[in-house]
Coordinates of N, CA and C in Angstrom, one line a residue:
X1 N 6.3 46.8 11.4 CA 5.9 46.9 10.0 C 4.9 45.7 9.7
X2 N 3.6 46.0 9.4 CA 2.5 44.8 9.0 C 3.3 43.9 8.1
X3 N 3.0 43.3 7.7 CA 3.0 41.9 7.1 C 2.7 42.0 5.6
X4 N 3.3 41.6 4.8 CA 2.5 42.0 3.6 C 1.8 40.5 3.2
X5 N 0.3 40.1 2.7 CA -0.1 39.0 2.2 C 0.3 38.6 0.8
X6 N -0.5 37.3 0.1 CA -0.3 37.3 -0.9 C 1.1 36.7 -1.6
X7 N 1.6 36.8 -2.7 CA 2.4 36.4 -3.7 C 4.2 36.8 -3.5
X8 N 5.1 35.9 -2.8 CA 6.2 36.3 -2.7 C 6.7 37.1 -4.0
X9 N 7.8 38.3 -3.6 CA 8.5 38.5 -5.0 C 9.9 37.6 -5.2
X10 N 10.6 37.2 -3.8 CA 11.1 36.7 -4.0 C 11.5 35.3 -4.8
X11 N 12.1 34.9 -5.8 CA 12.1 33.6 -6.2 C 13.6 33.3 -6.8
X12 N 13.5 31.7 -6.9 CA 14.6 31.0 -7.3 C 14.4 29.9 -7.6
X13 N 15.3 28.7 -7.7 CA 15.4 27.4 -8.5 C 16.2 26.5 -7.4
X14 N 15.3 25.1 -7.9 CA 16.4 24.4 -6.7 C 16.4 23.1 -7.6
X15 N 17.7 22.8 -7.8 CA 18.1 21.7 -8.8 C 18.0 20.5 -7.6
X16 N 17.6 19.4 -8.2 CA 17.9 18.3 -7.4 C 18.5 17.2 -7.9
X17 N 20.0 16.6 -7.2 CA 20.8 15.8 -8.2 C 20.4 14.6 -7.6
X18 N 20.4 13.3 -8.4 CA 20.5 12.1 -7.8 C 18.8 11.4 -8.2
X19 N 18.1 11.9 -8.3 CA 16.5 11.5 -8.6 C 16.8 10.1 -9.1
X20 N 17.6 10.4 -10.4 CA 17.4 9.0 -11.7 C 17.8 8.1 -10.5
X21 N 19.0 7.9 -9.9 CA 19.3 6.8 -8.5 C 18.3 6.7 -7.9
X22 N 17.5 7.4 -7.1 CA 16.6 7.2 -6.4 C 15.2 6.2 -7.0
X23 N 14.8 6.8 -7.8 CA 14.3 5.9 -8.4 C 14.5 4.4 -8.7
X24 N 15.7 4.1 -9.3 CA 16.1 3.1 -9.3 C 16.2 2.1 -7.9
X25 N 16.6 2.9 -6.9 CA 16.8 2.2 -5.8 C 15.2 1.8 -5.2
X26 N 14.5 2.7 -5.2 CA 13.0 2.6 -4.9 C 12.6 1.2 -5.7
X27 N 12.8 1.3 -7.2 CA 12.5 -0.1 -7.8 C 12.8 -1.6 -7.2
X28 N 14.2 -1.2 -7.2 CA 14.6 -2.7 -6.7 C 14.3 -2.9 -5.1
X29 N 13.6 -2.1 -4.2 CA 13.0 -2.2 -3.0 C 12.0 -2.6 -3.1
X30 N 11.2 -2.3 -4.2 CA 9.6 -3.2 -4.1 C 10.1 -4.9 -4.3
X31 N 10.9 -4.9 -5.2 CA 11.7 -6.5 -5.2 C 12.3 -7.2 -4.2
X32 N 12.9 -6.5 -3.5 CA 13.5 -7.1 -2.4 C 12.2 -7.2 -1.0
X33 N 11.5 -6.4 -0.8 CA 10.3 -6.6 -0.3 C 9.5 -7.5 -0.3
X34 N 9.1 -7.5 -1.4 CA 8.3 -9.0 -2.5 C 8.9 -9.9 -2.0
X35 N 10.1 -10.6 -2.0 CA 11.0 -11.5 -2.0 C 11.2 -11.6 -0.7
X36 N 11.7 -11.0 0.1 CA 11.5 -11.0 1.9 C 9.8 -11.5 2.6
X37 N 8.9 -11.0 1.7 CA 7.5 -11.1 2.0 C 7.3 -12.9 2.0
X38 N 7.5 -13.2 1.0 CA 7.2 -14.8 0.1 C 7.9 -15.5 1.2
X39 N 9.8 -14.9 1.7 CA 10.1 -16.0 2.2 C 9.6 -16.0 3.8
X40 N 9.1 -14.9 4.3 CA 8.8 -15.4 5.4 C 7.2 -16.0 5.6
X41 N 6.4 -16.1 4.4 CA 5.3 -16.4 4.5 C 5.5 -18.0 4.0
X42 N 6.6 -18.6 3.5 CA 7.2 -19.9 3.1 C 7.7 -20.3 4.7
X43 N 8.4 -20.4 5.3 CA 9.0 -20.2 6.4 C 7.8 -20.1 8.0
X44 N 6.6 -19.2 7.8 CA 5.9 -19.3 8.6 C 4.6 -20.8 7.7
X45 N 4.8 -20.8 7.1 CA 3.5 -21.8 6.8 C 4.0 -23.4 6.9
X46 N 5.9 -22.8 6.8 CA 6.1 -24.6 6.8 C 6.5 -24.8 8.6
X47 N 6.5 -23.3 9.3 CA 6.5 -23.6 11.3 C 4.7 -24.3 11.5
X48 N 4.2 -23.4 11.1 CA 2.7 -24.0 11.1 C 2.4 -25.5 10.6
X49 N 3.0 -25.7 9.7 CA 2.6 -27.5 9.6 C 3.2 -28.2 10.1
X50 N 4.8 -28.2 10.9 CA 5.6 -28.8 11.7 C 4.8 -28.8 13.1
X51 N 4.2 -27.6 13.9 CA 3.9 -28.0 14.8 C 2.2 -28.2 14.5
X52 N 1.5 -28.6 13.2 CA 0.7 -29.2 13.4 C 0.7 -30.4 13.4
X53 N 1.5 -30.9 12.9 CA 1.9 -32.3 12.5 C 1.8 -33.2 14.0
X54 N 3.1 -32.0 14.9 CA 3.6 -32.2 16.2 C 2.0 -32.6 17.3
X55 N 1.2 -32.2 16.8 CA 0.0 -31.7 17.7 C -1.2 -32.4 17.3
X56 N -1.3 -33.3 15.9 CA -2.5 -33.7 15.4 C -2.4 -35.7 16.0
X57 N -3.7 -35.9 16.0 CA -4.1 -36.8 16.6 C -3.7 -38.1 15.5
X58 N -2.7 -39.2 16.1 CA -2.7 -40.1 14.9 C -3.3 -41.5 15.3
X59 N -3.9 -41.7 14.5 CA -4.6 -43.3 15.0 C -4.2 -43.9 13.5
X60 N -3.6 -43.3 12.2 CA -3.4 -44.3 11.2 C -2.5 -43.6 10.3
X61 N -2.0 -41.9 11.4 CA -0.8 -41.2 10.6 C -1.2 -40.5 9.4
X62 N -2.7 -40.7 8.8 CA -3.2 -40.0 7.5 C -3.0 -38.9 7.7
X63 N -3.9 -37.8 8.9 CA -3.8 -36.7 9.2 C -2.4 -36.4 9.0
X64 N -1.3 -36.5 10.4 CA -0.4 -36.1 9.8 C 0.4 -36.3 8.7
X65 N 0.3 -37.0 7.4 CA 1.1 -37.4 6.7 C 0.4 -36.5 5.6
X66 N -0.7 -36.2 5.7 CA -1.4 -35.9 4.1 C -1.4 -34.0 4.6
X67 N -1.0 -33.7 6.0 CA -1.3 -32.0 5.6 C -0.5 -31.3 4.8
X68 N -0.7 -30.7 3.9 CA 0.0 -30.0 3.4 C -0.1 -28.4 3.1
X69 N 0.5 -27.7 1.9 CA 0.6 -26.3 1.8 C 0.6 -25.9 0.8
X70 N -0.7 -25.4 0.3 CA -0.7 -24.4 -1.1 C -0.4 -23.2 -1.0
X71 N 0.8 -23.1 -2.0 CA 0.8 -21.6 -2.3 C 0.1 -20.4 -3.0
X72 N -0.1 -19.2 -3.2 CA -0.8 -18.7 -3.9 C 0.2 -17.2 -3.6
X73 N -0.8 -16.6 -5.2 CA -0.3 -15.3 -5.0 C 1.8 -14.8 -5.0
X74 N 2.1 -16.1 -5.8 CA 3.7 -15.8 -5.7 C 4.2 -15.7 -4.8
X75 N 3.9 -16.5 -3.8 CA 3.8 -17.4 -2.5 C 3.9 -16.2 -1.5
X76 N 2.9 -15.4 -2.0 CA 2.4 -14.4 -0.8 C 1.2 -14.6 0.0
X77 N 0.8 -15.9 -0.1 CA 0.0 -16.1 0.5 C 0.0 -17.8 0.8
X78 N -0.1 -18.5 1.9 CA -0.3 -19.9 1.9 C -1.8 -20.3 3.2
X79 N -1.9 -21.7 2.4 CA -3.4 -22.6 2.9 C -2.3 -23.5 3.5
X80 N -2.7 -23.7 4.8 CA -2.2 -25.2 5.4 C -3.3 -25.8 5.6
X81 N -3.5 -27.2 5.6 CA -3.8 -27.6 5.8 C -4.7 -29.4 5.2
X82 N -6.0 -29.7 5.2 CA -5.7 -31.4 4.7 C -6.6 -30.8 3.7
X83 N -6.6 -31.0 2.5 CA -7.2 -31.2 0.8 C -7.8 -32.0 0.3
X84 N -7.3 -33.1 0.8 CA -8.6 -34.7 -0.5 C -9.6 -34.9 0.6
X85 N -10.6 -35.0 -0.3 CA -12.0 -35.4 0.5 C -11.9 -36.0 1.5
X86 N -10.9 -37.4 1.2 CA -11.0 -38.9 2.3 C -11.1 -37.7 4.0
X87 N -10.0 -36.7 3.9 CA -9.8 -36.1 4.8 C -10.5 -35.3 6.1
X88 N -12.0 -35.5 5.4 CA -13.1 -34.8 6.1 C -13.1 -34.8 7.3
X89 N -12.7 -36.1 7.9 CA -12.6 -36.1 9.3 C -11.1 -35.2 10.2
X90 N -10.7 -34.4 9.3 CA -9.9 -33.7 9.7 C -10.6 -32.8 11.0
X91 N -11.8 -32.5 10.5 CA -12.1 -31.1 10.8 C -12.9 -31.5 12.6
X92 N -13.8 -33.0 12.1 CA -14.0 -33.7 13.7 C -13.1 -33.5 14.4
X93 N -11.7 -33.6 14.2 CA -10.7 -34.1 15.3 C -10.6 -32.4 15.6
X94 N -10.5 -31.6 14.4 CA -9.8 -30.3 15.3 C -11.1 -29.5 16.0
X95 N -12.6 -29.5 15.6 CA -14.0 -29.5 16.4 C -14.7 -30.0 17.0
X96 N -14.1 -31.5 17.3 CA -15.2 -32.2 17.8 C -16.3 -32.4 17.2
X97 N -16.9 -33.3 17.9 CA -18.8 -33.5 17.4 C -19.2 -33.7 18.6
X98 N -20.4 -34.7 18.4 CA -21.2 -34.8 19.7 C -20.7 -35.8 20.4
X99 N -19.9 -36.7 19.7 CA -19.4 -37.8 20.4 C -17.9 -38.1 20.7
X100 N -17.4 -37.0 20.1 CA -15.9 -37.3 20.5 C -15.2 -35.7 20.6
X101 N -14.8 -35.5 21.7 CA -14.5 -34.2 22.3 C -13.3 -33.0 21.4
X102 N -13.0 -32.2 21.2 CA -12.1 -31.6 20.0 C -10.4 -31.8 20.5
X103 N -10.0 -32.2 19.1 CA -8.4 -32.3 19.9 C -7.7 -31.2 19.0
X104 N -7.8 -30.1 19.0 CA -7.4 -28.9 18.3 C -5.9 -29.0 17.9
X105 N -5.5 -29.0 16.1 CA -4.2 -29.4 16.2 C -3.6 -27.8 15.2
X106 N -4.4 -27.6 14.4 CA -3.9 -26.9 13.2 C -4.2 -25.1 14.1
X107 N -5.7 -24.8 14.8 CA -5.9 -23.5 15.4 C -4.9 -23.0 16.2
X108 N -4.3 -24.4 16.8 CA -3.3 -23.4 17.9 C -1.9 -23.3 17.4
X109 N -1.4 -24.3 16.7 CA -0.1 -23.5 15.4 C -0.5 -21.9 15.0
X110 N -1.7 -22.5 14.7 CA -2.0 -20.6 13.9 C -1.6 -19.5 14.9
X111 N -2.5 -19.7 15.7 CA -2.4 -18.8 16.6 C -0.4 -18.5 17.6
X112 N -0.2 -19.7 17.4 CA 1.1 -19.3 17.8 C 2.2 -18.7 16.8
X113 N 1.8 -19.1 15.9 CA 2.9 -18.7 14.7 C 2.4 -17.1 14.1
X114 N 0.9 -16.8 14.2 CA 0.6 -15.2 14.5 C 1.2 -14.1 15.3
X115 N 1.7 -14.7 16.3 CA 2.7 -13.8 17.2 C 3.9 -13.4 16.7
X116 N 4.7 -14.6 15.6 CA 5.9 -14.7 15.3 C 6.2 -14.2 14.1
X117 N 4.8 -13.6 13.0 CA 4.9 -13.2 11.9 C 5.5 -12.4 11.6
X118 N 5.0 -11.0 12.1 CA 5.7 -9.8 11.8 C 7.3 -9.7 12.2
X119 N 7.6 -10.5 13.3 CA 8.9 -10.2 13.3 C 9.7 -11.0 12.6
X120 N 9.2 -12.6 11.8 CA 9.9 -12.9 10.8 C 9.8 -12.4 9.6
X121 N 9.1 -11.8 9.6 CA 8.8 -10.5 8.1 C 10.0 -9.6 8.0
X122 N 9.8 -9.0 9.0 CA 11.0 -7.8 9.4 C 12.6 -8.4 8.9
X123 N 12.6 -9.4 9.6 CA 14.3 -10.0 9.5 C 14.4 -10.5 8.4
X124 N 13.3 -11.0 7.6 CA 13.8 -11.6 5.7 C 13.9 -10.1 5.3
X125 N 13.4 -9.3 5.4 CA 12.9 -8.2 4.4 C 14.7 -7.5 4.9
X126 N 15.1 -7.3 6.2 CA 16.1 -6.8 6.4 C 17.0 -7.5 5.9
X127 N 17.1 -8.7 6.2 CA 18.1 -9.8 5.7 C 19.1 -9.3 4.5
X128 N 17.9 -8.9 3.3 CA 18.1 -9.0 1.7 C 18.4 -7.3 1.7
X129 N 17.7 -6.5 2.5 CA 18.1 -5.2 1.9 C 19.7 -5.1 2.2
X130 N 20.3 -4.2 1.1 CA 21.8 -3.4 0.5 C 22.3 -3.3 2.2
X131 N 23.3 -3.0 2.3 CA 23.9 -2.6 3.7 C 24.3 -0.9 3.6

C-alpha cells in the first residue's frame, strides 16, 4: 500500500507536568554557575600571583610585594599583575632589554595555571550544584 503524503489525521494532546520546577531549577543554575565561575577565576588568579611572586626577581622585594589582582566583571574576570607607574620596570625584568637578559616571572604562571583552568571550573561549578 503506497504511502499517503501530507497532513496526519491522526491527532492528540500531550500534557507536560513539572515545567513551573524546571524552570525554576534552570534559574538557580545560572546562579550557581555564576558563582562557581567567580570562584574559580578568584582561586586561579590568586595560584597565578603566588607562583609569580615565587618566580619574580627581588633585588628590593618591590616587585614581589606590590603585584597584585583586579577584579572585574563580578569577579569574572581578573588582571594580575604590577599597577603604579614606579613599576615600569616590571615589564624589563619579565622582557628584557638590550642590556639585561629576561627573567620571565608572571608569563610562565600564566601559562601553567592555563592548563589548570578548566578543570578548576568544573569542580567549583560541581562543588555548589544540588546532589
Amino acid at each position: 500500500m503506497p504511502r499517503r503524503r501530507g497532513r496526519s489525521r491522526a491527532r492528540g494532546r500531550v500534557r507536560l507536568h513539572g515545567l513551573d520546577q524546571l524552570r525554576r531549577s534552570l534559574a538557580e543554575l545560572d546562579g550557581i554557575v555564576l558563582e562557581g565561575a567567580a570562584a574559580a577565576v578568584k582561586e586561579s588568579a590568586e595560584a597565578v600571583q603566588a607562583d609569580t611572586r615565587d618566580r619574580v626577581r627581588r633585588r628590593t622585594g618591590n616587585l614581589h610585594d606590590k603585584l597584585d589582582i583586579h577584579y572585574a566583571q563580578n569577579g569574572l574576570s581578573a588582571t594580575v599583575g604590577w599597577k603604579d607607574r614606579p613599576d615600569w620596570y616590571a615589564s624589563a625584568n619579565e622582557f628584557g632589554t638590550r642590556n639585561m637578559p629576561a627573567q620571565p616571572a608572571l608569563g610562565p604562571a600564566l601559562e601553567e595555571e592555563r592548563g589548570k583552568f578548566k578543570a578548576r571550573l568544573a569542580d567549583e561549578i560541581r562543588r555548589r550544584l544540588p546532589s
